[in-house]
mmCIF file of C-alpha atoms and ligand atoms in Angstrom:
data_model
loop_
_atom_site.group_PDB
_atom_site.id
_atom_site.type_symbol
_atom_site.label_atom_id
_atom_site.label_comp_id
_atom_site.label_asym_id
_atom_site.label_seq_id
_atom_site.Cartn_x
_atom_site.Cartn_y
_atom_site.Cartn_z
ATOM 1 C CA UNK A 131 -26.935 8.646 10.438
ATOM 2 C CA UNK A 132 -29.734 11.090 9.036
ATOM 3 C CA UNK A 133 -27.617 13.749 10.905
ATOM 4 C CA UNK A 134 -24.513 14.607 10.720
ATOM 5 C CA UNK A 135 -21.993 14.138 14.341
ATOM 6 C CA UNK A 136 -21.670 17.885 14.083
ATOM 7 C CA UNK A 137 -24.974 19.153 13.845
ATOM 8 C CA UNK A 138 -26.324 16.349 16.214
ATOM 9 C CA UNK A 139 -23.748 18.198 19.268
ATOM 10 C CA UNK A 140 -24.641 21.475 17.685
ATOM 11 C CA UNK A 141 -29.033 20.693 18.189
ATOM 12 C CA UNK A 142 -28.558 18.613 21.487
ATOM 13 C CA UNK A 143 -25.795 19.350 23.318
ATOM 14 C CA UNK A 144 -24.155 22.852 22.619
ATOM 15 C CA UNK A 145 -26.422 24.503 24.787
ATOM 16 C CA UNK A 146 -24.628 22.637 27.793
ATOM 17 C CA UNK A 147 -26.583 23.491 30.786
ATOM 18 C CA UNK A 148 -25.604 25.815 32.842
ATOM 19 C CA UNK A 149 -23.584 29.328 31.926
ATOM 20 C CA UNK A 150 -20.223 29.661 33.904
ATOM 21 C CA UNK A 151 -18.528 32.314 33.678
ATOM 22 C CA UNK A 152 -15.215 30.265 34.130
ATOM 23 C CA UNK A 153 -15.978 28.752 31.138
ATOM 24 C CA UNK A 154 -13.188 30.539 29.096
ATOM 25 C CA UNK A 155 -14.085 28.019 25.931
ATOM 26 C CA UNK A 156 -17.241 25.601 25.933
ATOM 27 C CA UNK A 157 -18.120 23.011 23.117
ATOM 28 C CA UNK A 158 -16.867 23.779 19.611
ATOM 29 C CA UNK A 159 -13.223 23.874 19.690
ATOM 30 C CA UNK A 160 -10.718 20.843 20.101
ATOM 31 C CA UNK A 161 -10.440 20.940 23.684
ATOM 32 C CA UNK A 162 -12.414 23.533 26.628
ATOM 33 C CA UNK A 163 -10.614 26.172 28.286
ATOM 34 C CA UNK A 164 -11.369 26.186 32.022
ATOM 35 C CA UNK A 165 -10.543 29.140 35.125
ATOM 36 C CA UNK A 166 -9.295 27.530 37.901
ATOM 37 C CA UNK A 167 -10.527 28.945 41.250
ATOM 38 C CA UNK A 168 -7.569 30.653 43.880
ATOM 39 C CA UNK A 169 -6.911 28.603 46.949
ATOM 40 C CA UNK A 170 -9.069 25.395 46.073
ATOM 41 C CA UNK A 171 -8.300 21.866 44.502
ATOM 42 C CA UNK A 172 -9.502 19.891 41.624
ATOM 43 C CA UNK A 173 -12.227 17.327 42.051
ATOM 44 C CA UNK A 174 -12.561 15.436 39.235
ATOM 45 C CA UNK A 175 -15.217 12.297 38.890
ATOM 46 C CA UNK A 176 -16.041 9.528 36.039
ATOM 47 C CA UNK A 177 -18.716 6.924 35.687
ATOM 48 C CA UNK A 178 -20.294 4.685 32.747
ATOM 49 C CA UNK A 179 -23.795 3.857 32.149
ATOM 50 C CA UNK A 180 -24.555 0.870 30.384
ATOM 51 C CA UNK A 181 -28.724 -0.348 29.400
ATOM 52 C CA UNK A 182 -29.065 -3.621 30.940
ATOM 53 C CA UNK A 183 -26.610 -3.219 33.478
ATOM 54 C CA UNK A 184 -27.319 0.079 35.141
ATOM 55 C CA UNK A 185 -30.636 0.618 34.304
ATOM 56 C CA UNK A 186 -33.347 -1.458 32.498
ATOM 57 C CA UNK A 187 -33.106 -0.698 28.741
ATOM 58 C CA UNK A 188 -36.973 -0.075 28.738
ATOM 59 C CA UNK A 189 -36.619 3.488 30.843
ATOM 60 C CA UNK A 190 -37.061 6.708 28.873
ATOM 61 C CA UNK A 191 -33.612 8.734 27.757
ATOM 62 C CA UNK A 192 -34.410 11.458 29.895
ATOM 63 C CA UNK A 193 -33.936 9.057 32.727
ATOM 64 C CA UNK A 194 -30.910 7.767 30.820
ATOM 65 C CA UNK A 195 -29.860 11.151 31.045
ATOM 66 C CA UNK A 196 -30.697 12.410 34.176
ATOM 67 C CA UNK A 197 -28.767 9.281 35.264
ATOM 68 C CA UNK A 198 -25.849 9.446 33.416
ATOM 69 C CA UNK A 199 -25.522 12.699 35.532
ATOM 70 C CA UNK A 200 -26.398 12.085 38.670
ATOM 71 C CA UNK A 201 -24.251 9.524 39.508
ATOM 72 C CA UNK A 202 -21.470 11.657 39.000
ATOM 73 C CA UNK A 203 -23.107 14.588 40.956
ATOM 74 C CA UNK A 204 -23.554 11.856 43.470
ATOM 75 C CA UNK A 205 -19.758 11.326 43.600
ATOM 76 C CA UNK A 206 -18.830 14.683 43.900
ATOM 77 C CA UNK A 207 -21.243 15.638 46.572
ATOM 78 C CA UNK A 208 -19.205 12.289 48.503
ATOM 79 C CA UNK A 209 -16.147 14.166 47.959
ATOM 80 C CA UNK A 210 -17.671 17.412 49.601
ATOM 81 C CA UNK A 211 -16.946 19.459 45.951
ATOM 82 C CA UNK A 212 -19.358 22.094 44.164
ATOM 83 C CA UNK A 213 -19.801 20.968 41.211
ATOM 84 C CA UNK A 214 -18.493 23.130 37.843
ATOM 85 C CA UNK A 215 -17.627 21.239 35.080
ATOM 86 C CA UNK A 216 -18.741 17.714 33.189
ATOM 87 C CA UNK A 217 -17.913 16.252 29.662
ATOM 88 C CA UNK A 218 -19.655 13.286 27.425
ATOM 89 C CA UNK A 219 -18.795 10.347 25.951
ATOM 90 C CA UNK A 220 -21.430 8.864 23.915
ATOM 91 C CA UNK A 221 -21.722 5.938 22.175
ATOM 92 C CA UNK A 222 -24.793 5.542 20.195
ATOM 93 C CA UNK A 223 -26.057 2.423 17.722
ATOM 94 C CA UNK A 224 -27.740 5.267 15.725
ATOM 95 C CA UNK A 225 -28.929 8.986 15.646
ATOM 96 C CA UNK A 226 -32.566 8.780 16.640
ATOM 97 C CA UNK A 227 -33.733 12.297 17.237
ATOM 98 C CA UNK A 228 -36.295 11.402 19.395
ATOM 99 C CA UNK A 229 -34.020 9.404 21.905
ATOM 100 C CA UNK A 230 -31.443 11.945 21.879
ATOM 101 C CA UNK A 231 -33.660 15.295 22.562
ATOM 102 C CA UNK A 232 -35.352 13.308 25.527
ATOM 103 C CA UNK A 233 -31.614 12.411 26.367
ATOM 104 C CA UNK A 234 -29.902 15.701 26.425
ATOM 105 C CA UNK A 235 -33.042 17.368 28.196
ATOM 106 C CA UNK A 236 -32.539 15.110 31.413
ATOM 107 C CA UNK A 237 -29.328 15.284 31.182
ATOM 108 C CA UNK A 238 -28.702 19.571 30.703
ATOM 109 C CA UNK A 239 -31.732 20.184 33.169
ATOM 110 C CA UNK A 240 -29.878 18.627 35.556
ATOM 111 C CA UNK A 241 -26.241 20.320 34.778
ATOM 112 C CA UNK A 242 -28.064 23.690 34.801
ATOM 113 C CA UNK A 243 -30.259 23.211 38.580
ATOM 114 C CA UNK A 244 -26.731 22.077 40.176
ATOM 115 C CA UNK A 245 -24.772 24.958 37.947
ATOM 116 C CA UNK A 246 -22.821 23.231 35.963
ATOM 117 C CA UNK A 247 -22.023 23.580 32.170
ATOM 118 C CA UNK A 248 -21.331 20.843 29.486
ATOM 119 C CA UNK A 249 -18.169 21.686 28.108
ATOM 120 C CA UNK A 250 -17.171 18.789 25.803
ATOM 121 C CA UNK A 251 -17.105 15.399 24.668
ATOM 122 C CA UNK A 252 -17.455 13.029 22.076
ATOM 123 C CA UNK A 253 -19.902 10.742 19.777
ATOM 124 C CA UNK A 254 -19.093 7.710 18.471
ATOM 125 C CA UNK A 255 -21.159 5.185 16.972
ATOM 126 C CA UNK A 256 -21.608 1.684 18.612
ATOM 127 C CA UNK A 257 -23.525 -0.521 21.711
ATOM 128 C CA UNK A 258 -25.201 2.229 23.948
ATOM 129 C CA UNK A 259 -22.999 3.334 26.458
ATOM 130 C CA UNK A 260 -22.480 6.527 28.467
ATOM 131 C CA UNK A 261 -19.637 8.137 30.210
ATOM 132 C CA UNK A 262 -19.581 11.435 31.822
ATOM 133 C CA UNK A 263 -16.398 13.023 33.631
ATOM 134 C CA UNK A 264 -17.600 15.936 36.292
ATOM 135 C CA UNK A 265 -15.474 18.619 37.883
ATOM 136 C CA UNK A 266 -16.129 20.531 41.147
ATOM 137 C CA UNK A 267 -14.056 22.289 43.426
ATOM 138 C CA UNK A 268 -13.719 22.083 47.273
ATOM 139 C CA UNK A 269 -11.359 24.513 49.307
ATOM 140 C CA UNK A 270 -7.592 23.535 49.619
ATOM 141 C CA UNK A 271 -7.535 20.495 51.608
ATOM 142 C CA UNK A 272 -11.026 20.418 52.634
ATOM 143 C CA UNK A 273 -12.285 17.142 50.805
ATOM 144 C CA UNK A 274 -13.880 14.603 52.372
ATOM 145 C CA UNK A 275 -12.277 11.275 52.031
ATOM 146 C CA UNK A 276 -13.245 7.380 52.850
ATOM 147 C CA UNK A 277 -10.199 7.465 55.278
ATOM 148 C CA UNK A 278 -10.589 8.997 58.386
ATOM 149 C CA UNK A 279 -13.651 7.905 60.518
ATOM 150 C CA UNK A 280 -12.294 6.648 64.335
ATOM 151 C CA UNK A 281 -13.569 4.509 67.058
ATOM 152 C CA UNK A 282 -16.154 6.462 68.730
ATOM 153 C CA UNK A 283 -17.261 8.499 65.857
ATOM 154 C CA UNK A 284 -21.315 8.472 64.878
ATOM 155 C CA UNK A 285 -22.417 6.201 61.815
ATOM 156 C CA UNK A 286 -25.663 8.350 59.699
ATOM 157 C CA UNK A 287 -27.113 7.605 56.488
ATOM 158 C CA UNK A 288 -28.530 10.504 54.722
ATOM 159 C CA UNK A 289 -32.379 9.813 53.171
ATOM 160 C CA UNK A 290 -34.277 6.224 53.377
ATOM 161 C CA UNK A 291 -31.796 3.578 51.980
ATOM 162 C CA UNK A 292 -33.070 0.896 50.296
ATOM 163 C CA UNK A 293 -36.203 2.866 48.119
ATOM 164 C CA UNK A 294 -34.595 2.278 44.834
ATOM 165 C CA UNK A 295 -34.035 -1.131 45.337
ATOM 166 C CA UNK A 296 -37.418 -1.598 45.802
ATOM 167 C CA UNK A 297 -38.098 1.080 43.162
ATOM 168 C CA UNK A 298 -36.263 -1.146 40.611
ATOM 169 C CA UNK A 299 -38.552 -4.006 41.918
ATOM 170 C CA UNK A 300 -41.967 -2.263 41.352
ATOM 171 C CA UNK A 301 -40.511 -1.767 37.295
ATOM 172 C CA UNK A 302 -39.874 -5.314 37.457
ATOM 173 C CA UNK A 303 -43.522 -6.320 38.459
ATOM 174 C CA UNK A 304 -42.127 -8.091 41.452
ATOM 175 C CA UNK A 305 -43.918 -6.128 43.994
ATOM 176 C CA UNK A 306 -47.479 -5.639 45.097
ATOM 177 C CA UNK A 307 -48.281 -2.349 46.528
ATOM 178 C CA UNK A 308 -50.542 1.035 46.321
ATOM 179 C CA UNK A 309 -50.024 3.126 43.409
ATOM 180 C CA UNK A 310 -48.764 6.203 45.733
ATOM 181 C CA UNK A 311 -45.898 4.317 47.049
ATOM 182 C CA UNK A 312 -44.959 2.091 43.714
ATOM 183 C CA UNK A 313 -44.798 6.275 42.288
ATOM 184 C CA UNK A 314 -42.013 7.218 45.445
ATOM 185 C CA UNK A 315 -40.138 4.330 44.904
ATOM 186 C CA UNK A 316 -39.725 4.203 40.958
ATOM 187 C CA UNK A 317 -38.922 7.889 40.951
ATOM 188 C CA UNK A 318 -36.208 7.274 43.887
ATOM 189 C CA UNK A 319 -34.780 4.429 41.426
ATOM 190 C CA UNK A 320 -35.399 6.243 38.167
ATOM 191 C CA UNK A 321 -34.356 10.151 39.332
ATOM 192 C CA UNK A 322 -32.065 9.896 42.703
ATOM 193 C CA UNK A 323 -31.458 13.557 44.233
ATOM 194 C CA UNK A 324 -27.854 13.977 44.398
ATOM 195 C CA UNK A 325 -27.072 15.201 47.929
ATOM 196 C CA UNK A 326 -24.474 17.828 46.614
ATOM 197 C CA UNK A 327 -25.704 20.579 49.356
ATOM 198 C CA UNK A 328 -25.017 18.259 52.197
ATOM 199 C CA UNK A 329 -21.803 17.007 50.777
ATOM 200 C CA UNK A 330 -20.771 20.770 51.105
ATOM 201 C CA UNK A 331 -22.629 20.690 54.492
ATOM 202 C CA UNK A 332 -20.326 18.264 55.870
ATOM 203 C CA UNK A 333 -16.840 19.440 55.031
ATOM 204 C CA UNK A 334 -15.517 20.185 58.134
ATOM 205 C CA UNK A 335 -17.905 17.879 60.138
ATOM 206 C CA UNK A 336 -17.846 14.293 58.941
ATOM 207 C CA UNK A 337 -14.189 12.343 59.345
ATOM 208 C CA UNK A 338 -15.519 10.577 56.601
ATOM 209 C CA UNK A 339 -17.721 9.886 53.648
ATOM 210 C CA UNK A 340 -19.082 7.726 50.365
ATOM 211 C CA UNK A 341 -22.097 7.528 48.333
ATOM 212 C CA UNK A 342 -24.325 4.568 48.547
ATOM 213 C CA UNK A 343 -24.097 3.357 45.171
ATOM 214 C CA UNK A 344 -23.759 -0.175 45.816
ATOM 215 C CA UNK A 345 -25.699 -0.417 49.065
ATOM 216 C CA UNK A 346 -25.425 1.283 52.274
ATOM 217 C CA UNK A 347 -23.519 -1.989 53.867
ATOM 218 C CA UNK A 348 -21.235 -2.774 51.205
ATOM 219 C CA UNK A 349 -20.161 0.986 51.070
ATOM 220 C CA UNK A 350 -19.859 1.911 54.535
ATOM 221 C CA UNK A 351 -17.386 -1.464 54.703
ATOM 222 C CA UNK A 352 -15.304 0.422 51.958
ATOM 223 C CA UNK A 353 -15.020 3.573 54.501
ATOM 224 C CA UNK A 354 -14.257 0.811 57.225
ATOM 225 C CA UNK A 355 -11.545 -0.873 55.160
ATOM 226 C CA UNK A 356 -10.043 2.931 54.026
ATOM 227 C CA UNK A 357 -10.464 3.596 58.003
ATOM 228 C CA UNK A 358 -8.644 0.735 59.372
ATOM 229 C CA UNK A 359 -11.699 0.407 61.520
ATOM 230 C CA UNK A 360 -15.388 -1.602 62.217
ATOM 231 C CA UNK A 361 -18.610 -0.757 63.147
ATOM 232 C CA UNK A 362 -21.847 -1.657 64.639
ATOM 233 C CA UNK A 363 -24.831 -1.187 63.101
ATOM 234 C CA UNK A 364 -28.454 -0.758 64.893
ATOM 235 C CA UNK A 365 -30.664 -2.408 62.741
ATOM 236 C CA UNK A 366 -33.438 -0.928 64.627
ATOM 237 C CA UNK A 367 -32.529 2.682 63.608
ATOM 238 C CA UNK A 368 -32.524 2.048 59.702
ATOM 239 C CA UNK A 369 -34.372 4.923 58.148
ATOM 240 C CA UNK A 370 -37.248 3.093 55.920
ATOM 241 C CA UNK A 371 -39.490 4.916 54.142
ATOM 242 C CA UNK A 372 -43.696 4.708 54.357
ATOM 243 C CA UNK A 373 -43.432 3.895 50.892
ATOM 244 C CA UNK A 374 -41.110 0.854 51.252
ATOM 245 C CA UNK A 375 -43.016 -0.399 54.013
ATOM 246 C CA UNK A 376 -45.841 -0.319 52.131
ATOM 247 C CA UNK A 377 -44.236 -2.707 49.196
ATOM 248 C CA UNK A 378 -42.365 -5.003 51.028
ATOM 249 C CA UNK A 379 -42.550 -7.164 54.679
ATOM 250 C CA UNK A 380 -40.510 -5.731 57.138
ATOM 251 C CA UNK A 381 -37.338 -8.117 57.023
ATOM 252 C CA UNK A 382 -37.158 -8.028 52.866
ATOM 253 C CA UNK A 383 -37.292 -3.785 53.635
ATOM 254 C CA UNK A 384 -34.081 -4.463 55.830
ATOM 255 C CA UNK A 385 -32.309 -6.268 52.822
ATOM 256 C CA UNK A 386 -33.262 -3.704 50.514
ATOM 257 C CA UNK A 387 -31.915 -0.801 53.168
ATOM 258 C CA UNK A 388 -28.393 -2.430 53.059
ATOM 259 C CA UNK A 389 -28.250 -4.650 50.171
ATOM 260 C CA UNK A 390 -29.615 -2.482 47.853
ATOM 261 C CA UNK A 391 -27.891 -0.518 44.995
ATOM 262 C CA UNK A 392 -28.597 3.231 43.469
ATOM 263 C CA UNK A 393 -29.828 4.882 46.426
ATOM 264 C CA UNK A 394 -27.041 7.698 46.414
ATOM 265 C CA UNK A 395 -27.843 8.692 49.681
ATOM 266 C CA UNK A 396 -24.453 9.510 51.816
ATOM 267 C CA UNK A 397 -22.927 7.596 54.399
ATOM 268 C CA UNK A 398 -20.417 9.587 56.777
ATOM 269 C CA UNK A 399 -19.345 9.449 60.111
ATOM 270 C CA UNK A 400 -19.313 12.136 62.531
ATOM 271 C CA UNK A 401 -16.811 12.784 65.896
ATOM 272 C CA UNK A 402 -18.704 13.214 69.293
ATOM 273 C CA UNK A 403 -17.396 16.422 69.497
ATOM 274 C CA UNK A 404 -18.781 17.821 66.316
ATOM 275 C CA UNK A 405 -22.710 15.596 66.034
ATOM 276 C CA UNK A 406 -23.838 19.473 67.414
ATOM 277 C CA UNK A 407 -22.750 20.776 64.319
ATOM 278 C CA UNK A 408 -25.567 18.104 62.538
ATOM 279 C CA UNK A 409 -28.263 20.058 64.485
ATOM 280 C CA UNK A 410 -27.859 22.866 61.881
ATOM 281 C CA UNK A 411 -28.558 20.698 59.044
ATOM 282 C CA UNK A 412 -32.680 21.069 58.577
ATOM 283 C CA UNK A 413 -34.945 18.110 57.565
ATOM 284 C CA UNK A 414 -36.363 20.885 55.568
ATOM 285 C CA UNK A 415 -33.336 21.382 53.296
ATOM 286 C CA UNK A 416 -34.998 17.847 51.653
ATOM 287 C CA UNK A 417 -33.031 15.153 53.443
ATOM 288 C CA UNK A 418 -33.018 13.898 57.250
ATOM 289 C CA UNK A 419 -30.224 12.625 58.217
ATOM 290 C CA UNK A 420 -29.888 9.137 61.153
ATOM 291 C CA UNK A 421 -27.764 7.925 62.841
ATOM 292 C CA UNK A 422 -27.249 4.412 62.485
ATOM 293 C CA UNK A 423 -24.115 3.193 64.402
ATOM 294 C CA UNK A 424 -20.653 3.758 66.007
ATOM 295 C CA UNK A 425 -17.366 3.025 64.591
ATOM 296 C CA UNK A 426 -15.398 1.074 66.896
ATOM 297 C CA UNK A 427 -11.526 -0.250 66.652
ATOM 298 C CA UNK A 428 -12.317 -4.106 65.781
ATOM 299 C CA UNK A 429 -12.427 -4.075 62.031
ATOM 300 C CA UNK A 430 -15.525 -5.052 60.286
ATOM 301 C CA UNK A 431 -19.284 -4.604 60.018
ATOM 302 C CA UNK A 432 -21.429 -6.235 62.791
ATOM 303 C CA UNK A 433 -25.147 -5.673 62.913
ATOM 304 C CA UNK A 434 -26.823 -5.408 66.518
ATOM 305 C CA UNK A 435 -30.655 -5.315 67.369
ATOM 306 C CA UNK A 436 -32.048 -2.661 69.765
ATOM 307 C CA UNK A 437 -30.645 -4.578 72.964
ATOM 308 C CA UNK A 438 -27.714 -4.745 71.403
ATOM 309 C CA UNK A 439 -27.136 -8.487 70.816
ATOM 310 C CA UNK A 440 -25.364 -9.067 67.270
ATOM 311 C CA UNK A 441 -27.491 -10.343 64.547
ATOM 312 C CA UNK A 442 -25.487 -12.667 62.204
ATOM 313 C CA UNK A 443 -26.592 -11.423 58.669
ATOM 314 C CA UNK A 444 -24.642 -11.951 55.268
ATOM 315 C CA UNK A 445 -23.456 -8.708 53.584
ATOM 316 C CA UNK A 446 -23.915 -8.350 49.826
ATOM 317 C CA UNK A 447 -23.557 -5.662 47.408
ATOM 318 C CA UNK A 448 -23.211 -5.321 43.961
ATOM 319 C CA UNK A 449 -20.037 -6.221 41.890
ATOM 320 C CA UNK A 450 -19.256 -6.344 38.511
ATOM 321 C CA UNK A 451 -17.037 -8.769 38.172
HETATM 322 P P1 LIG B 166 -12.429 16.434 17.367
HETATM 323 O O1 LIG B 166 -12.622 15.601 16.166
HETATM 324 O O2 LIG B 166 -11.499 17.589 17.212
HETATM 325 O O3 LIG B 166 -12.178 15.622 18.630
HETATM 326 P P2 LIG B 166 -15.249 16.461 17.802
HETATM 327 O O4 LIG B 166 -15.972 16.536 16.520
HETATM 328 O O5 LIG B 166 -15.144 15.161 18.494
HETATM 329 O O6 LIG B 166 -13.843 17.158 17.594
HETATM 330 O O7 LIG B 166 -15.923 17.490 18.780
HETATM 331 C C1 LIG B 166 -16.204 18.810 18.410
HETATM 332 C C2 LIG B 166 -16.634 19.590 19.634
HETATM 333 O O8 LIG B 166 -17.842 19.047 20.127
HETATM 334 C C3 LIG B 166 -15.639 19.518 20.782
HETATM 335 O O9 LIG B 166 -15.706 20.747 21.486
HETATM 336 C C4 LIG B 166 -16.168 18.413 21.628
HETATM 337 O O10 LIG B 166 -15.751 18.578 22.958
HETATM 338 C C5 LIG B 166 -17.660 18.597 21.458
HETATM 339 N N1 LIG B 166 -18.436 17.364 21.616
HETATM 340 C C6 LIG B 166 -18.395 16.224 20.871
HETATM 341 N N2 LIG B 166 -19.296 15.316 21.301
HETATM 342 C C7 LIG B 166 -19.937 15.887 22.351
HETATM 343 C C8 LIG B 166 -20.964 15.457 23.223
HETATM 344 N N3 LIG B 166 -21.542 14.261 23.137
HETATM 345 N N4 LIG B 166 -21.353 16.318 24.188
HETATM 346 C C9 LIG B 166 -20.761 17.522 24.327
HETATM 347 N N5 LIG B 166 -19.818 17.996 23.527
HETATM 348 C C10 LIG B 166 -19.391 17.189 22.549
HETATM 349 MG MG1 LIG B 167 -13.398 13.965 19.258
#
């Protein structure tokens, strides 16, 4: 390596985003010293990028970056937690300046708009692969959890699933569409928006809650599962975007919506006695919010139309193994 490990987390990382004052000891000694916060638990989040799995390994590091953290932003925010803390792993094949200054600067920008400060890690040398551990707090007992929606309760998706799907599928050349939309799309794929306010929104409201990470159906069937429950799902009421319109025919916008990956939009359900509480949640605080369905006892995920006849459709998602 032209530059040494040490100087290399010195130039890129040491500035670590954000500035917390419960940061008793940041990067630079063998371990980070960390204030906990009276009266509120722990959350604590992981998750691995890999080029080629994750992400095409043609997108900038920035994006790599920017990634890296917001898919653990995007967990926290499902666990209704504010985020604090995060740590690196990074595994590099070499030391390329370049890569790594583009790299930290998508990743710290991000740290420092959600307040949160890089406060350790480690660099190793090897395949391309990164790891990032987040912290954030949420009051004693107040997390949200996949357990816990009920028969009756409201099924809403946060944003337009289904964009970074076809987002992914503009990058690939796949897709035919006007410039203006290909731009929403790739963006929605290459920089998702965290929902971390509305996680924090919904403590309190929603009896449950995940991020859509591996598309809205195959997630909402982990809440299901975690719920002992079902639902029914109107697909008339999916929220799809303009811009995914615009890029794909109507029933390949459908797949996309609940097939698709890397959306990190949340899916929660909401009691009838508390969907008033939803009212003070402003489209113009970013993200609208839809309902989509109702939980009911029988377990499993049925899709109806709009006169509520049941639609056979196969449910996929993506799995690693
Ligand atoms: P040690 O050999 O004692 O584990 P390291 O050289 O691995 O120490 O790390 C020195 C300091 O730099 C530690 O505070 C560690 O947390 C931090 N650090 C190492 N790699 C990174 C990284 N990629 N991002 C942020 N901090 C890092
Ligand atoms: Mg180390």
């Amino acid at each position: 390596m032209s530059v040494s490990e040490f100087e290399l987390i010195d130039r890129y990382f040491r500035r670590g985003g954000a500035r917390r004052d419960d940061v008793v000891i940041g990067i630079g000694d063998d371990g980070a010293v960390l204030r906990p916060r009276p009266d509120h638990e722990l959350v604590v989040v992981t998750d691995t990028i890999v080029p080629g799995v994750h992400f095409p390994s043609t997108i900038t590091a920035a994006d790599v970056g920017y990634r890296a953290l917001a898919v653990n932003l995007s967990d926290l925010a499902a666990m209704g937690a504010e985020p604090a803390w995060c740590s690196l792993a990074l595994t590099l094949p070499q030391a390329d300046e370049a890569w790594l200054r583009g790299f930290a600067a998508g990743l710290l920008e991000l740290a420092e708009r959600f307040d949160m400060q890089l406060v350790g890690g480690d660099t190793t040398r090897g395949p391309l692969t990164v790891t990032v551990t987040a912290h954030g707090w949420v009051p004693a007992g107040g997390a949200l959890r996949r357990a816990g929606a009920c028969a009756g309760d409201g099924v809403y998706v946060s944003g337009t699933p289904g964009d970074a799907a076809g987002g992914l599928r503009v990058l690939m050349g796949v897709t035919e569409c006007d410039a203006d939309s290909r731009a929403v799309l790739t963006r929605r794929f290459l920089q998702p928006e965290p929902r971390v306010a509305l996680g924090q929104f919904l403590r309190g409201v929603a009896s449950s809650a995940i991020d859509v990470s591996d598309g809205l159906a195959a997630d909402l069937l982990h809440v299901l599962e975690a719920s002992g429950v079902g639902a029914e799902v109107r697909l008339d009421r999916l929220p799809i975007s303009a811009s995914l319109r615009a890029c794909e025919r109507a029933e390949a916008a459908i797949e996309r919506a609940l097939a698709g990956g890397d959306d990190y939009e949340l899916c929660f359900t909401v009691p009838p006695t508390r969907e008033s509480a939803l009212r003070e949640w402003r489209p113009d605080r970013g993200v609208s919010l839809t309902r989509i369905g109702t939980v009911v006892a029988r377990p499993g995920l049925r899709f109806v139309n709009a006169d509520g006849v049941v639609v056979e459709r196969h449910i996929s998602g993506y799995a690693h193994f």
